[in-house]
């Protein structure tokens, strides 16, 4: 199993980052601590947990355990920690749970936050800390999906699809023995959230609320001319070298190609500084697996999860959020089918609901974080 090693850092407005390391098998792996940025508006103590992979195998639970009661699980699977997605666990001040804690420590309510294509778990960092401050009994699991961020270094078998990305997250939850009450996915991550529900064993042990942020269950419709098209962005990035000297050069190249400066600056957050051995000059390399991401985006366009939405499992409540200025166009047909599903779900014990986030483009948690926080907040109340 993996263990937790901690040290005491500032308890004012900073959060602690614990390093998980191999403990059960006696490996003397060094621990590292990183201080988070100061949050002037947050005075309570938050905790963030990071995964440090080990080559030792872990005998985890069946994947179906992630969204259901332990009684449903019948047989174990062999799960290598080196195959587990990179993640952060942001905990509210009242949370005392850890993944190696004694069973007598109750599992706190958990929410999973999933990023979109070409994103990373860092996209949710500030928003998750705000949620943890406002809802101190909750913890928030931020995940790097396969081929993205720190999970890009993990060797994952293809095909790289929405379904396989969802299965990865289910495996992580099974490894951590967590049963989420809320799953929030932005764009591509929204379809991943729906696929998690589709693949989870039924019946669910407890109700789960799913938030699909600015994505539809079916056909992906790109924006109008002048908008940033993800497929074109991925295609252009594939023409760039694996290593670059300057982030500014990449931003300039993207802008010349017709992409917005905001998207260009967001893309270069996927560049990581490196200094080659024996060299005094640094360069930047991409942290993602672009070939795998291209497959994932194609799957995102092709995956159709309307059947799940129009026949929502009992105990599942699906919330769709449309950004008012979304670059991904919502067709009238999409809105009509969601509203029809709302009525059907009420009769069958499930739930479907539609929301609109005003004054926001596709990047909802950056464009209007206050509005998004207000809409999502009711999912975390009552605990």
C-alpha positions as a Python dict, from the first residue, in 0.01 Angstrom:
ca = {
    (1, 'X'): (0, 0, 0),
    (2, 'X'): (99, 358, -25),
    (3, 'X'): (163, 562, 286),
    (4, 'X'): (148, 927, 379),
    (5, 'X'): (440, 1124, 506),
    (6, 'X'): (384, 1475, 629),
    (7, 'X'): (565, 1770, 774),
    (8, 'X'): (444, 2086, 933),
    (9, 'X'): (429, 2388, 708),
    (10, 'X'): (280, 2730, 761),
    (11, 'X'): (-72, 2708, 900),
    (12, 'X'): (-183, 3056, 801),
    (13, 'X'): (-305, 3086, 446),
    (14, 'X'): (-96, 2812, 289),
    (15, 'X'): (-192, 2449, 243),
    (16, 'X'): (21, 2141, 307),
    (17, 'X'): (116, 1905, 31),
    (18, 'X'): (180, 1549, 147),
    (19, 'X'): (388, 1308, -54),
    (20, 'X'): (254, 956, -83),
    (21, 'X'): (529, 696, -92),
    (22, 'X'): (584, 322, -74),
    (23, 'X'): (558, 215, 288),
    (24, 'X'): (412, -130, 316),
    (25, 'X'): (707, -284, 134),
    (26, 'X'): (970, -86, 322),
    (27, 'X'): (1102, 123, 34),
    (28, 'X'): (1310, 416, 151),
    (29, 'X'): (1185, 664, -105),
    (30, 'X'): (1272, 1027, -31),
    (31, 'X'): (989, 1260, 52),
    (32, 'X'): (954, 1605, -96),
    (33, 'X'): (737, 1891, 15),
    (34, 'X'): (607, 2177, -190),
    (35, 'X'): (438, 2482, -53),
    (36, 'X'): (133, 2610, -234),
    (37, 'X'): (75, 2968, -330),
    (38, 'X'): (-74, 3198, -68),
    (39, 'X'): (-446, 3259, -82),
    (40, 'X'): (-522, 3590, 80),
    (41, 'X'): (-894, 3523, 98),
    (42, 'X'): (-858, 3185, 267),
    (43, 'X'): (-762, 3161, 631),
    (44, 'X'): (-853, 2803, 708),
    (45, 'X'): (-602, 2526, 669),
    (46, 'X'): (-636, 2309, 361),
    (47, 'X'): (-453, 1992, 271),
    (48, 'X'): (-348, 1872, -72),
    (49, 'X'): (-234, 1518, -135),
    (50, 'X'): (-12, 1417, -427),
    (51, 'X'): (60, 1075, -570),
    (52, 'X'): (415, 950, -607),
    (53, 'X'): (412, 628, -807),
    (54, 'X'): (584, 306, -703),
    (55, 'X'): (678, 5, -912),
    (56, 'X'): (534, -232, -653),
    (57, 'X'): (199, -391, -742),
    (58, 'X'): (-107, -310, -537),
    (59, 'X'): (-390, -555, -493),
    (60, 'X'): (-684, -319, -524),
    (61, 'X'): (-1058, -347, -533),
    (62, 'X'): (-1270, -425, -834),
    (63, 'X'): (-1341, -120, -1043),
    (64, 'X'): (-1712, -147, -971),
    (65, 'X'): (-1645, -58, -607),
    (66, 'X'): (-1577, 302, -697),
    (67, 'X'): (-1938, 408, -721),
    (68, 'X'): (-2108, 127, -532),
    (69, 'X'): (-2113, -39, -192),
    (70, 'X'): (-1832, -275, -96),
    (71, 'X'): (-2080, -563, -89),
    (72, 'X'): (-2105, -551, -467),
    (73, 'X'): (-1735, -629, -514),
    (74, 'X'): (-1664, -999, -553),
    (75, 'X'): (-1303, -1040, -661),
    (76, 'X'): (-982, -833, -650),
    (77, 'X'): (-776, -718, -945),
    (78, 'X'): (-401, -663, -959),
    (79, 'X'): (-334, -291, -993),
    (80, 'X'): (14, -142, -1024),
    (81, 'X'): (58, 199, -861),
    (82, 'X'): (271, 295, -1161),
    (83, 'X'): (-48, 270, -1369),
    (84, 'X'): (-248, 504, -1146),
    (85, 'X'): (-333, 851, -1267),
    (86, 'X'): (-159, 1150, -1111),
    (87, 'X'): (-389, 1340, -878),
    (88, 'X'): (-420, 1598, -601),
    (89, 'X'): (-662, 1566, -312),
    (90, 'X'): (-768, 1904, -174),
    (91, 'X'): (-929, 1863, 168),
    (92, 'X'): (-1137, 2098, 376),
    (93, 'X'): (-1021, 2192, 726),
    (94, 'X'): (-1256, 1942, 896),
    (95, 'X'): (-1140, 1639, 696),
    (96, 'X'): (-931, 1388, 893),
    (97, 'X'): (-945, 1104, 642),
    (98, 'X'): (-646, 969, 452),
    (99, 'X'): (-617, 678, 218),
    (100, 'X'): (-421, 474, 476),
    (101, 'X'): (-636, 582, 771),
    (102, 'X'): (-799, 322, 994),
    (103, 'X'): (-1144, 212, 884),
    (104, 'X'): (-1290, 378, 1192),
    (105, 'X'): (-1218, 716, 1031),
    (106, 'X'): (-1530, 790, 824),
    (107, 'X'): (-1490, 869, 455),
    (108, 'X'): (-1573, 1235, 396),
    (109, 'X'): (-1797, 1339, 108),
    (110, 'X'): (-1579, 1345, -203),
    (111, 'X'): (-1608, 1529, -535),
    (112, 'X'): (-1407, 1445, -847),
    (113, 'X'): (-1304, 1734, -1076),
    (114, 'X'): (-1206, 1648, -1435),
    (115, 'X'): (-1035, 1878, -1685),
    (116, 'X'): (-1091, 1908, -2060),
    (117, 'X'): (-875, 1818, -2358),
    (118, 'X'): (-521, 1962, -2344),
    (119, 'X'): (-584, 2061, -1982),
    (120, 'X'): (-459, 1928, -1649),
    (121, 'X'): (-566, 1897, -1288),
    (122, 'X'): (-403, 2233, -1221),
    (123, 'X'): (-690, 2397, -1412),
    (124, 'X'): (-911, 2318, -1112),
    (125, 'X'): (-661, 2404, -836),
    (126, 'X'): (-779, 2752, -735),
    (127, 'X'): (-1146, 2661, -770),
    (128, 'X'): (-1104, 2343, -564),
    (129, 'X'): (-934, 2530, -281),
    (130, 'X'): (-1219, 2778, -278),
    (131, 'X'): (-1470, 2493, -254),
    (132, 'X'): (-1271, 2329, 25),
    (133, 'X'): (-1267, 2655, 219),
    (134, 'X'): (-1642, 2705, 183),
    (135, 'X'): (-1728, 2339, 247),
    (136, 'X'): (-1470, 2221, 503),
    (137, 'X'): (-1620, 1873, 544),
    (138, 'X'): (-1557, 1791, 177),
    (139, 'X'): (-1253, 1675, -16),
    (140, 'X'): (-1190, 1728, -387),
    (141, 'X'): (-1002, 1486, -610),
    (142, 'X'): (-827, 1658, -903),
    (143, 'X'): (-706, 1419, -1172),
    (144, 'X'): (-470, 1435, -1469),
    (145, 'X'): (-643, 1225, -1734),
    (146, 'X'): (-439, 983, -1944),
    (147, 'X'): (-199, 1151, -2190),
    (148, 'X'): (-227, 1478, -1993),
    (149, 'X'): (-10, 1649, -1732),
    (150, 'X'): (178, 1419, -1497),
    (151, 'X'): (-25, 1122, -1621),
    (152, 'X'): (130, 1157, -1969),
    (153, 'X'): (440, 972, -1846),
    (154, 'X'): (227, 670, -1750),
    (155, 'X'): (222, 402, -2017),
    (156, 'X'): (-144, 350, -2103),
    (157, 'X'): (-265, 102, -2358),
    (158, 'X'): (-486, 227, -2634),
    (159, 'X'): (-733, 293, -2758),
    (160, 'X'): (-727, 639, -2603),
    (161, 'X'): (-1098, 709, -2571),
    (162, 'X'): (-1357, 872, -2350),
    (163, 'X'): (-1442, 528, -2211),
    (164, 'X'): (-1081, 434, -2133),
    (165, 'X'): (-1023, 771, -1965),
    (166, 'X'): (-1332, 710, -1751),
    (167, 'X'): (-1212, 362, -1661),
    (168, 'X'): (-877, 509, -1548),
    (169, 'X'): (-1059, 738, -1304),
    (170, 'X'): (-1273, 451, -1176),
    (171, 'X'): (-956, 250, -1113),
    (172, 'X'): (-806, 541, -920),
    (173, 'X'): (-1118, 569, -705),
    (174, 'X'): (-1109, 196, -641),
    (175, 'X'): (-743, 220, -542),
    (176, 'X'): (-819, 503, -299),
    (177, 'X'): (-1138, 326, -181),
    (178, 'X'): (-1342, 639, -241),
    (179, 'X'): (-1706, 661, -344),
    (180, 'X'): (-1771, 1011, -483),
    (181, 'X'): (-2095, 1194, -423),
    (182, 'X'): (-2025, 1450, -696),
    (183, 'X'): (-1838, 1425, -1029),
    (184, 'X'): (-1769, 1747, -1223),
    (185, 'X'): (-1627, 1737, -1575),
    (186, 'X'): (-1545, 2025, -1807),
    (187, 'X'): (-1586, 1973, -2183),
    (188, 'X'): (-1413, 1640, -2263),
    (189, 'X'): (-1415, 1574, -1888),
    (190, 'X'): (-1794, 1605, -1893),
    (191, 'X'): (-1827, 1307, -2124),
    (192, 'X'): (-1574, 1122, -1909),
    (193, 'X'): (-1800, 1184, -1607),
    (194, 'X'): (-2102, 1044, -1794),
    (195, 'X'): (-1899, 743, -1907),
    (196, 'X'): (-1799, 675, -1545),
    (197, 'X'): (-2166, 646, -1453),
    (198, 'X'): (-2232, 428, -1757),
    (199, 'X'): (-1953, 184, -1663),
    (200, 'X'): (-2015, 172, -1288),
    (201, 'X'): (-2197, -130, -1148),
    (202, 'X'): (-2563, -82, -1068),
    (203, 'X'): (-2740, -21, -842),
    (204, 'X'): (-2534, 262, -697),
    (205, 'X'): (-2472, 248, -323),
    (206, 'X'): (-2556, 615, -282),
    (207, 'X'): (-2685, 899, -498),
    (208, 'X'): (-2430, 1072, -719),
    (209, 'X'): (-2460, 1413, -882),
    (210, 'X'): (-2284, 1460, -1216),
    (211, 'X'): (-2202, 1800, -1363),
    (212, 'X'): (-2130, 1823, -1736),
    (213, 'X'): (-1983, 2168, -1801),
    (214, 'X'): (-2033, 2308, -2151),
    (215, 'X'): (-2054, 1975, -2330),
    (216, 'X'): (-2340, 1779, -2480),
    (217, 'X'): (-2382, 1399, -2457),
    (218, 'X'): (-2353, 1354, -2833),
    (219, 'X'): (-2235, 1542, -3138),
    (220, 'X'): (-1963, 1802, -3084),
    (221, 'X'): (-2033, 2121, -3276),
    (222, 'X'): (-1742, 2357, -3319),
    (223, 'X'): (-1794, 2732, -3294),
    (224, 'X'): (-1831, 2983, -3571),
    (225, 'X'): (-1550, 3110, -3791),
    (226, 'X'): (-1293, 3291, -3580),
    (227, 'X'): (-1342, 3065, -3280),
    (228, 'X'): (-1070, 2828, -3160),
    (229, 'X'): (-1128, 2475, -3289),
    (230, 'X'): (-968, 2204, -3069),
    (231, 'X'): (-904, 1965, -3359),
    (232, 'X'): (-720, 2238, -3551),
    (233, 'X'): (-526, 2332, -3238),
    (234, 'X'): (-414, 1973, -3182),
    (235, 'X'): (-317, 1945, -3548),
    (236, 'X'): (-107, 2262, -3535),
    (237, 'X'): (64, 2162, -3210),
    (238, 'X'): (173, 1839, -3378),
    (239, 'X'): (382, 2047, -3620),
    (240, 'X'): (581, 2209, -3339),
    (241, 'X'): (904, 2057, -3205),
    (242, 'X'): (902, 1851, -2886),
    (243, 'X'): (1134, 2104, -2726),
    (244, 'X'): (1121, 2481, -2762),
    (245, 'X'): (1344, 2762, -2638),
    (246, 'X'): (1076, 3014, -2545),
    (247, 'X'): (711, 3005, -2442),
    (248, 'X'): (665, 3343, -2607),
    (249, 'X'): (771, 3198, -2941),
    (250, 'X'): (498, 2935, -2913),
    (251, 'X'): (235, 3193, -2817),
    (252, 'X'): (335, 3411, -3113),
    (253, 'X'): (322, 3113, -3350),
    (254, 'X'): (-28, 3019, -3229),
    (255, 'X'): (-157, 3373, -3263),
    (256, 'X'): (-13, 3402, -3617),
    (257, 'X'): (-194, 3080, -3700),
    (258, 'X'): (-523, 3242, -3599),
    (259, 'X'): (-575, 3113, -3246),
    (260, 'X'): (-673, 3357, -2972),
    (261, 'X'): (-406, 3487, -2738),
    (262, 'X'): (-599, 3352, -2437),
    (263, 'X'): (-592, 3000, -2578),
    (264, 'X'): (-226, 3037, -2680),
    (265, 'X'): (-128, 3140, -2327),
    (266, 'X'): (-331, 2855, -2183),
    (267, 'X'): (-165, 2599, -2413),
    (268, 'X'): (187, 2694, -2305),
    (269, 'X'): (101, 2603, -1946),
    (270, 'X'): (170, 2252, -2080),
    (271, 'X'): (537, 2340, -2128),
    (272, 'X'): (781, 2239, -1857),
    (273, 'X'): (1131, 2382, -1814),
    (274, 'X'): (1424, 2144, -1844),
    (275, 'X'): (1803, 2176, -1842),
    (276, 'X'): (1980, 1909, -2049),
    (277, 'X'): (2276, 1736, -1874),
    (278, 'X'): (2597, 1928, -1927),
    (279, 'X'): (2417, 2236, -2053),
    (280, 'X'): (2379, 2574, -1886),
    (281, 'X'): (2084, 2680, -2100),
    (282, 'X'): (1727, 2568, -2042),
    (283, 'X'): (1451, 2475, -2281),
    (284, 'X'): (1087, 2373, -2254),
    (285, 'X'): (924, 2042, -2337),
    (286, 'X'): (558, 1945, -2365),
    (287, 'X'): (411, 1747, -2076),
    (288, 'X'): (134, 1587, -2280),
    (289, 'X'): (115, 1291, -2519),
    (290, 'X'): (-23, 1473, -2822),
    (291, 'X'): (-76, 1162, -3034),
    (292, 'X'): (-285, 1009, -2757),
    (293, 'X'): (-475, 1335, -2708),
    (294, 'X'): (-561, 1344, -3079),
    (295, 'X'): (-720, 999, -3039),
    (296, 'X'): (-904, 1114, -2729),
    (297, 'X'): (-1048, 1418, -2904),
    (298, 'X'): (-1164, 1207, -3197),
    (299, 'X'): (-1337, 979, -2947),
    (300, 'X'): (-1490, 1285, -2781),
    (301, 'X'): (-1647, 1385, -3113),
    (302, 'X'): (-1771, 1031, -3182),
    (303, 'X'): (-1890, 921, -2836),
    (304, 'X'): (-2267, 932, -2791),
    (305, 'X'): (-2402, 909, -2437),
    (306, 'X'): (-2758, 1024, -2501),
    (307, 'X'): (-2889, 678, -2406),
    (308, 'X'): (-2756, 725, -2052),
    (309, 'X'): (-2905, 1074, -2022),
    (310, 'X'): (-3243, 969, -2155),
    (311, 'X'): (-3253, 666, -1924),
    (312, 'X'): (-3072, 793, -1614),
    (313, 'X'): (-2997, 520, -1357),
    (314, 'X'): (-3184, 552, -1030),
    (315, 'X'): (-2995, 768, -783),
    (316, 'X'): (-2807, 963, -1052),
    (317, 'X'): (-2870, 1333, -1111),
    (318, 'X'): (-2710, 1476, -1426),
    (319, 'X'): (-2668, 1854, -1451),
    (320, 'X'): (-2575, 2018, -1779),
    (321, 'X'): (-2429, 2366, -1773),
    (322, 'X'): (-2417, 2572, -2091),
    (323, 'X'): (-2184, 2870, -2107),
    (324, 'X'): (-2368, 3174, -2241),
    (325, 'X'): (-2085, 3255, -2484),
    (326, 'X'): (-1976, 2898, -2551),
    (327, 'X'): (-1749, 2847, -2850),
    (328, 'X'): (-1898, 2500, -2881),
    (329, 'X'): (-2245, 2560, -3019),
    (330, 'X'): (-2543, 2397, -2856),
    (331, 'X'): (-2809, 2301, -3113),
    (332, 'X'): (-3176, 2352, -3042),
    (333, 'X'): (-3210, 1975, -3071),
    (334, 'X'): (-2966, 1928, -2780),
    (335, 'X'): (-3161, 2161, -2553),
    (336, 'X'): (-3492, 2001, -2645),
    (337, 'X'): (-3364, 1650, -2574),
    (338, 'X'): (-3221, 1756, -2238),
    (339, 'X'): (-3547, 1920, -2135),
    (340, 'X'): (-3738, 1607, -2243),
    (341, 'X'): (-3496, 1396, -2039),
    (342, 'X'): (-3565, 1621, -1737),
    (343, 'X'): (-3932, 1523, -1740),
    (344, 'X'): (-3861, 1154, -1801),
    (345, 'X'): (-3600, 1132, -1524),
    (346, 'X'): (-3838, 1271, -1261),
    (347, 'X'): (-4078, 987, -1331),
    (348, 'X'): (-3807, 720, -1306),
    (349, 'X'): (-3625, 827, -989),
    (350, 'X'): (-3328, 986, -1161),
    (351, 'X'): (-3264, 1347, -1241),
    (352, 'X'): (-3160, 1569, -1533),
    (353, 'X'): (-3132, 1944, -1514),
    (354, 'X'): (-3017, 2227, -1739),
    (355, 'X'): (-2831, 2542, -1627),
    (356, 'X'): (-2690, 2845, -1808),
    (357, 'X'): (-2382, 3029, -1684),
    (358, 'X'): (-2406, 3394, -1780),
    (359, 'X'): (-2109, 3602, -1891),
    (360, 'X'): (-1888, 3303, -1965),
    (361, 'X'): (-1728, 3143, -2266),
    (362, 'X'): (-1623, 2780, -2284),
    (363, 'X'): (-1361, 2821, -2007),
    (364, 'X'): (-1630, 2849, -1741),
    (365, 'X'): (-1413, 2822, -1428),
    (366, 'X'): (-1187, 3100, -1559),
    (367, 'X'): (-1443, 3328, -1725),
    (368, 'X'): (-1698, 3342, -1443),
    (369, 'X'): (-1572, 3153, -1137),
    (370, 'X'): (-1814, 3332, -904),
    (371, 'X'): (-2115, 3237, -1113),
    (372, 'X'): (-1996, 2878, -1146),
    (373, 'X'): (-1930, 2856, -774),
    (374, 'X'): (-2283, 2975, -698),
    (375, 'X'): (-2441, 2721, -933),
    (376, 'X'): (-2234, 2426, -812),
    (377, 'X'): (-2257, 2511, -442),
    (378, 'X'): (-2592, 2347, -373),
    (379, 'X'): (-2436, 2009, -457),
    (380, 'X'): (-2212, 2038, -150),
    (381, 'X'): (-2462, 2169, 102),
    (382, 'X'): (-2619, 1961, 375),
    (383, 'X'): (-2303, 1777, 489),
}
